[in-house]
Amino acid sequence: MATEAFEMYRQSEIGYALTETLDEMVSSGVLSPDLAITVLLQFDKSMGHALDKHVKSRAFFKRGNLRTYRNCDDVWTLILRDVTFKNEDIETVLHKVKIVACDSAVLKKPLEPITCHQCQP
């Protein structure tokens, strides 16, 4: 499971949109399949970097029911029901929540550090 970046971000809304757009571009001949794969790999790395370095908000759940949990290859999946989430601004109750959590210690450090223009001096 040790890879450079987790591919789970591809299952987010923005990941689906990117994958669909890349598929259309490859199908129409605008983009090569190799370049589309390179873009997806960079997306995986960039999402991890952005969440690690640029997201400062924290959310807590106060109450709810843990319905299902599993751990497979250091990836935890939790299904929660009727959960009250709270952050700095909002408190809300969600009927069903799926949390996928990965141990970042299983990642290999990339040969080139992942940086963005915001992180550069």
JSON list of N, CA, C and O in Angstrom, two decimals, residues 80-106:
[
{"chain": "A", "resi": 80, "resn": "LEU", "atom": "N", "xyz": [-21.08, 6.48, 10.08]},
{"chain": "A", "resi": 80, "resn": "LEU", "atom": "CA", "xyz": [-21.74, 7.07, 11.24]},
{"chain": "A", "resi": 80, "resn": "LEU", "atom": "C", "xyz": [-23.15, 7.48, 10.87]},
{"chain": "A", "resi": 80, "resn": "LEU", "atom": "O", "xyz": [-23.41, 7.88, 9.73]},
{"chain": "A", "resi": 81, "resn": "ARG", "atom": "N", "xyz": [-24.07, 7.41, 11.83]},
{"chain": "A", "resi": 81, "resn": "ARG", "atom": "CA", "xyz": [-25.46, 7.82, 11.63]},
{"chain": "A", "resi": 81, "resn": "ARG", "atom": "C", "xyz": [-25.83, 8.90, 12.63]},
{"chain": "A", "resi": 81, "resn": "ARG", "atom": "O", "xyz": [-25.39, 8.87, 13.78]},
{"chain": "A", "resi": 82, "resn": "ASP", "atom": "N", "xyz": [-26.65, 9.83, 12.18]},
{"chain": "A", "resi": 82, "resn": "ASP", "atom": "CA", "xyz": [-27.19, 10.90, 13.03]},
{"chain": "A", "resi": 82, "resn": "ASP", "atom": "C", "xyz": [-26.10, 11.55, 13.88]},
{"chain": "A", "resi": 82, "resn": "ASP", "atom": "O", "xyz": [-26.16, 11.57, 15.11]},
{"chain": "A", "resi": 83, "resn": "VAL", "atom": "N", "xyz": [-25.11, 12.10, 13.21]},
{"chain": "A", "resi": 83, "resn": "VAL", "atom": "CA", "xyz": [-23.93, 12.65, 13.86]},
{"chain": "A", "resi": 83, "resn": "VAL", "atom": "C", "xyz": [-24.04, 14.18, 13.94]},
{"chain": "A", "resi": 83, "resn": "VAL", "atom": "O", "xyz": [-24.42, 14.83, 12.96]},
{"chain": "A", "resi": 84, "resn": "THR", "atom": "N", "xyz": [-23.71, 14.73, 15.08]},
{"chain": "A", "resi": 84, "resn": "THR", "atom": "CA", "xyz": [-23.64, 16.18, 15.24]},
{"chain": "A", "resi": 84, "resn": "THR", "atom": "C", "xyz": [-22.20, 16.61, 15.04]},
{"chain": "A", "resi": 84, "resn": "THR", "atom": "O", "xyz": [-21.32, 16.22, 15.82]},
{"chain": "A", "resi": 85, "resn": "PHE", "atom": "N", "xyz": [-21.96, 17.36, 13.97]},
{"chain": "A", "resi": 85, "resn": "PHE", "atom": "CA", "xyz": [-20.64, 17.91, 13.68]},
{"chain": "A", "resi": 85, "resn": "PHE", "atom": "C", "xyz": [-20.61, 19.37, 14.07]},
{"chain": "A", "resi": 85, "resn": "PHE", "atom": "O", "xyz": [-21.59, 20.10, 13.91]},
{"chain": "A", "resi": 86, "resn": "LYS", "atom": "N", "xyz": [-19.45, 19.80, 14.55]},
{"chain": "A", "resi": 86, "resn": "LYS", "atom": "CA", "xyz": [-19.29, 21.19, 14.96]},
{"chain": "A", "resi": 86, "resn": "LYS", "atom": "C", "xyz": [-17.91, 21.65, 14.53]},
{"chain": "A", "resi": 86, "resn": "LYS", "atom": "O", "xyz": [-16.93, 20.93, 14.69]},
{"chain": "A", "resi": 87, "resn": "ASN", "atom": "N", "xyz": [-17.84, 22.85, 13.93]},
{"chain": "A", "resi": 87, "resn": "ASN", "atom": "CA", "xyz": [-16.56, 23.51, 13.71]},
{"chain": "A", "resi": 87, "resn": "ASN", "atom": "C", "xyz": [-16.65, 24.91, 14.29]},
{"chain": "A", "resi": 87, "resn": "ASN", "atom": "O", "xyz": [-17.55, 25.19, 15.08]},
{"chain": "A", "resi": 88, "resn": "GLU", "atom": "N", "xyz": [-15.76, 25.79, 13.88]},
{"chain": "A", "resi": 88, "resn": "GLU", "atom": "CA", "xyz": [-15.73, 27.12, 14.48]},
{"chain": "A", "resi": 88, "resn": "GLU", "atom": "C", "xyz": [-17.03, 27.89, 14.25]},
{"chain": "A", "resi": 88, "resn": "GLU", "atom": "O", "xyz": [-17.44, 28.70, 15.08]},
{"chain": "A", "resi": 89, "resn": "ASP", "atom": "N", "xyz": [-17.69, 27.66, 13.11]},
{"chain": "A", "resi": 89, "resn": "ASP", "atom": "CA", "xyz": [-18.83, 28.47, 12.72]},
{"chain": "A", "resi": 89, "resn": "ASP", "atom": "C", "xyz": [-20.17, 27.75, 12.76]},
{"chain": "A", "resi": 89, "resn": "ASP", "atom": "O", "xyz": [-21.20, 28.38, 12.97]},
{"chain": "A", "resi": 90, "resn": "ILE", "atom": "N", "xyz": [-20.19, 26.47, 12.54]},
{"chain": "A", "resi": 90, "resn": "ILE", "atom": "CA", "xyz": [-21.44, 25.76, 12.29]},
{"chain": "A", "resi": 90, "resn": "ILE", "atom": "C", "xyz": [-21.54, 24.52, 13.17]},
{"chain": "A", "resi": 90, "resn": "ILE", "atom": "O", "xyz": [-20.55, 23.86, 13.45]},
{"chain": "A", "resi": 91, "resn": "GLU", "atom": "N", "xyz": [-22.76, 24.24, 13.57]},
{"chain": "A", "resi": 91, "resn": "GLU", "atom": "CA", "xyz": [-23.08, 22.95, 14.19]},
{"chain": "A", "resi": 91, "resn": "GLU", "atom": "C", "xyz": [-24.24, 22.37, 13.42]},
{"chain": "A", "resi": 91, "resn": "GLU", "atom": "O", "xyz": [-25.26, 23.03, 13.23]},
{"chain": "A", "resi": 92, "resn": "THR", "atom": "N", "xyz": [-24.09, 21.14, 12.93]},
{"chain": "A", "resi": 92, "resn": "THR", "atom": "CA", "xyz": [-25.13, 20.54, 12.11]},
{"chain": "A", "resi": 92, "resn": "THR", "atom": "C", "xyz": [-25.23, 19.05, 12.39]},
{"chain": "A", "resi": 92, "resn": "THR", "atom": "O", "xyz": [-24.26, 18.43, 12.82]},
{"chain": "A", "resi": 93, "resn": "VAL", "atom": "N", "xyz": [-26.41, 18.50, 12.15]},
{"chain": "A", "resi": 93, "resn": "VAL", "atom": "CA", "xyz": [-26.64, 17.07, 12.30]},
{"chain": "A", "resi": 93, "resn": "VAL", "atom": "C", "xyz": [-26.73, 16.46, 10.91]},
{"chain": "A", "resi": 93, "resn": "VAL", "atom": "O", "xyz": [-27.48, 16.95, 10.06]},
{"chain": "A", "resi": 94, "resn": "LEU", "atom": "N", "xyz": [-25.95, 15.42, 10.67]},
{"chain": "A", "resi": 94, "resn": "LEU", "atom": "CA", "xyz": [-25.97, 14.72, 9.40]},
{"chain": "A", "resi": 94, "resn": "LEU", "atom": "C", "xyz": [-26.51, 13.32, 9.62]},
{"chain": "A", "resi": 94, "resn": "LEU", "atom": "O", "xyz": [-26.12, 12.64, 10.57]},
{"chain": "A", "resi": 95, "resn": "HIS", "atom": "N", "xyz": [-27.40, 12.89, 8.73]},
{"chain": "A", "resi": 95, "resn": "HIS", "atom": "CA", "xyz": [-28.05, 11.59, 8.87]},
{"chain": "A", "resi": 95, "resn": "HIS", "atom": "C", "xyz": [-27.06, 10.45, 8.66]},
{"chain": "A", "resi": 95, "resn": "HIS", "atom": "O", "xyz": [-27.05, 9.48, 9.42]},
{"chain": "A", "resi": 96, "resn": "LYS", "atom": "N", "xyz": [-26.21, 10.55, 7.64]},
{"chain": "A", "resi": 96, "resn": "LYS", "atom": "CA", "xyz": [-25.25, 9.48, 7.36]},
{"chain": "A", "resi": 96, "resn": "LYS", "atom": "C", "xyz": [-23.92, 10.10, 6.94]},
{"chain": "A", "resi": 96, "resn": "LYS", "atom": "O", "xyz": [-23.89, 10.98, 6.09]},
{"chain": "A", "resi": 97, "resn": "VAL", "atom": "N", "xyz": [-22.83, 9.62, 7.53]},
{"chain": "A", "resi": 97, "resn": "VAL", "atom": "CA", "xyz": [-21.49, 10.13, 7.22]},
{"chain": "A", "resi": 97, "resn": "VAL", "atom": "C", "xyz": [-20.56, 8.96, 7.00]},
{"chain": "A", "resi": 97, "resn": "VAL", "atom": "O", "xyz": [-20.57, 7.99, 7.78]},
{"chain": "A", "resi": 98, "resn": "LYS", "atom": "N", "xyz": [-19.78, 9.03, 5.95]},
{"chain": "A", "resi": 98, "resn": "LYS", "atom": "CA", "xyz": [-18.75, 8.04, 5.68]},
{"chain": "A", "resi": 98, "resn": "LYS", "atom": "C", "xyz": [-17.40, 8.74, 5.81]},
{"chain": "A", "resi": 98, "resn": "LYS", "atom": "O", "xyz": [-17.14, 9.74, 5.16]},
{"chain": "A", "resi": 99, "resn": "ILE", "atom": "N", "xyz": [-16.55, 8.20, 6.67]},
{"chain": "A", "resi": 99, "resn": "ILE", "atom": "CA", "xyz": [-15.21, 8.75, 6.88]},
{"chain": "A", "resi": 99, "resn": "ILE", "atom": "C", "xyz": [-14.21, 7.71, 6.41]},
{"chain": "A", "resi": 99, "resn": "ILE", "atom": "O", "xyz": [-14.26, 6.56, 6.84]},
{"chain": "A", "resi": 100, "resn": "VAL", "atom": "N", "xyz": [-13.31, 8.13, 5.54]},
{"chain": "A", "resi": 100, "resn": "VAL", "atom": "CA", "xyz": [-12.21, 7.28, 5.10]},
{"chain": "A", "resi": 100, "resn": "VAL", "atom": "C", "xyz": [-10.93, 7.94, 5.59]},
{"chain": "A", "resi": 100, "resn": "VAL", "atom": "O", "xyz": [-10.66, 9.09, 5.25]},
{"chain": "A", "resi": 101, "resn": "ALA", "atom": "N", "xyz": [-10.17, 7.23, 6.39]},
{"chain": "A", "resi": 101, "resn": "ALA", "atom": "CA", "xyz": [-8.96, 7.79, 6.98]},
{"chain": "A", "resi": 101, "resn": "ALA", "atom": "C", "xyz": [-7.78, 6.87, 6.70]},
{"chain": "A", "resi": 101, "resn": "ALA", "atom": "O", "xyz": [-7.90, 5.65, 6.84]},
{"chain": "A", "resi": 102, "resn": "CYS", "atom": "N", "xyz": [-6.68, 7.47, 6.31]},
{"chain": "A", "resi": 102, "resn": "CYS", "atom": "CA", "xyz": [-5.48, 6.71, 5.97]},
{"chain": "A", "resi": 102, "resn": "CYS", "atom": "C", "xyz": [-4.32, 7.15, 6.86]},
{"chain": "A", "resi": 102, "resn": "CYS", "atom": "O", "xyz": [-4.23, 8.31, 7.23]},
{"chain": "A", "resi": 103, "resn": "ASP", "atom": "N", "xyz": [-3.45, 6.24, 7.14]},
{"chain": "A", "resi": 103, "resn": "ASP", "atom": "CA", "xyz": [-2.26, 6.52, 7.93]},
{"chain": "A", "resi": 103, "resn": "ASP", "atom": "C", "xyz": [-1.21, 7.10, 7.00]},
{"chain": "A", "resi": 103, "resn": "ASP", "atom": "O", "xyz": [-0.68, 6.42, 6.13]},
{"chain": "A", "resi": 104, "resn": "SER", "atom": "N", "xyz": [-0.89, 8.37, 7.18]},
{"chain": "A", "resi": 104, "resn": "SER", "atom": "CA", "xyz": [0.08, 9.02, 6.29]},
{"chain": "A", "resi": 104, "resn": "SER", "atom": "C", "xyz": [1.49, 8.45, 6.46]},
{"chain": "A", "resi": 104, "resn": "SER", "atom": "O", "xyz": [2.34, 8.66, 5.61]},
{"chain": "A", "resi": 105, "resn": "ALA", "atom": "N", "xyz": [1.73, 7.71, 7.52]},
{"chain": "A", "resi": 105, "resn": "ALA", "atom": "CA", "xyz": [3.05, 7.12, 7.72]},
{"chain": "A", "resi": 105, "resn": "ALA", "atom": "C", "xyz": [3.36, 6.05, 6.68]},
{"chain": "A", "resi": 105, "resn": "ALA", "atom": "O", "xyz": [4.52, 5.71, 6.47]},
{"chain": "A", "resi": 106, "resn": "VAL", "atom": "N", "xyz": [2.32, 5.52, 6.01]},
{"chain": "A", "resi": 106, "resn": "VAL", "atom": "CA", "xyz": [2.57, 4.48, 5.01]},
{"chain": "A", "resi": 106, "resn": "VAL", "atom": "C", "xyz": [2.98, 5.07, 3.66]},
{"chain": "A", "resi": 106, "resn": "VAL", "atom": "O", "xyz": [3.34, 4.34, 2.75]}
]
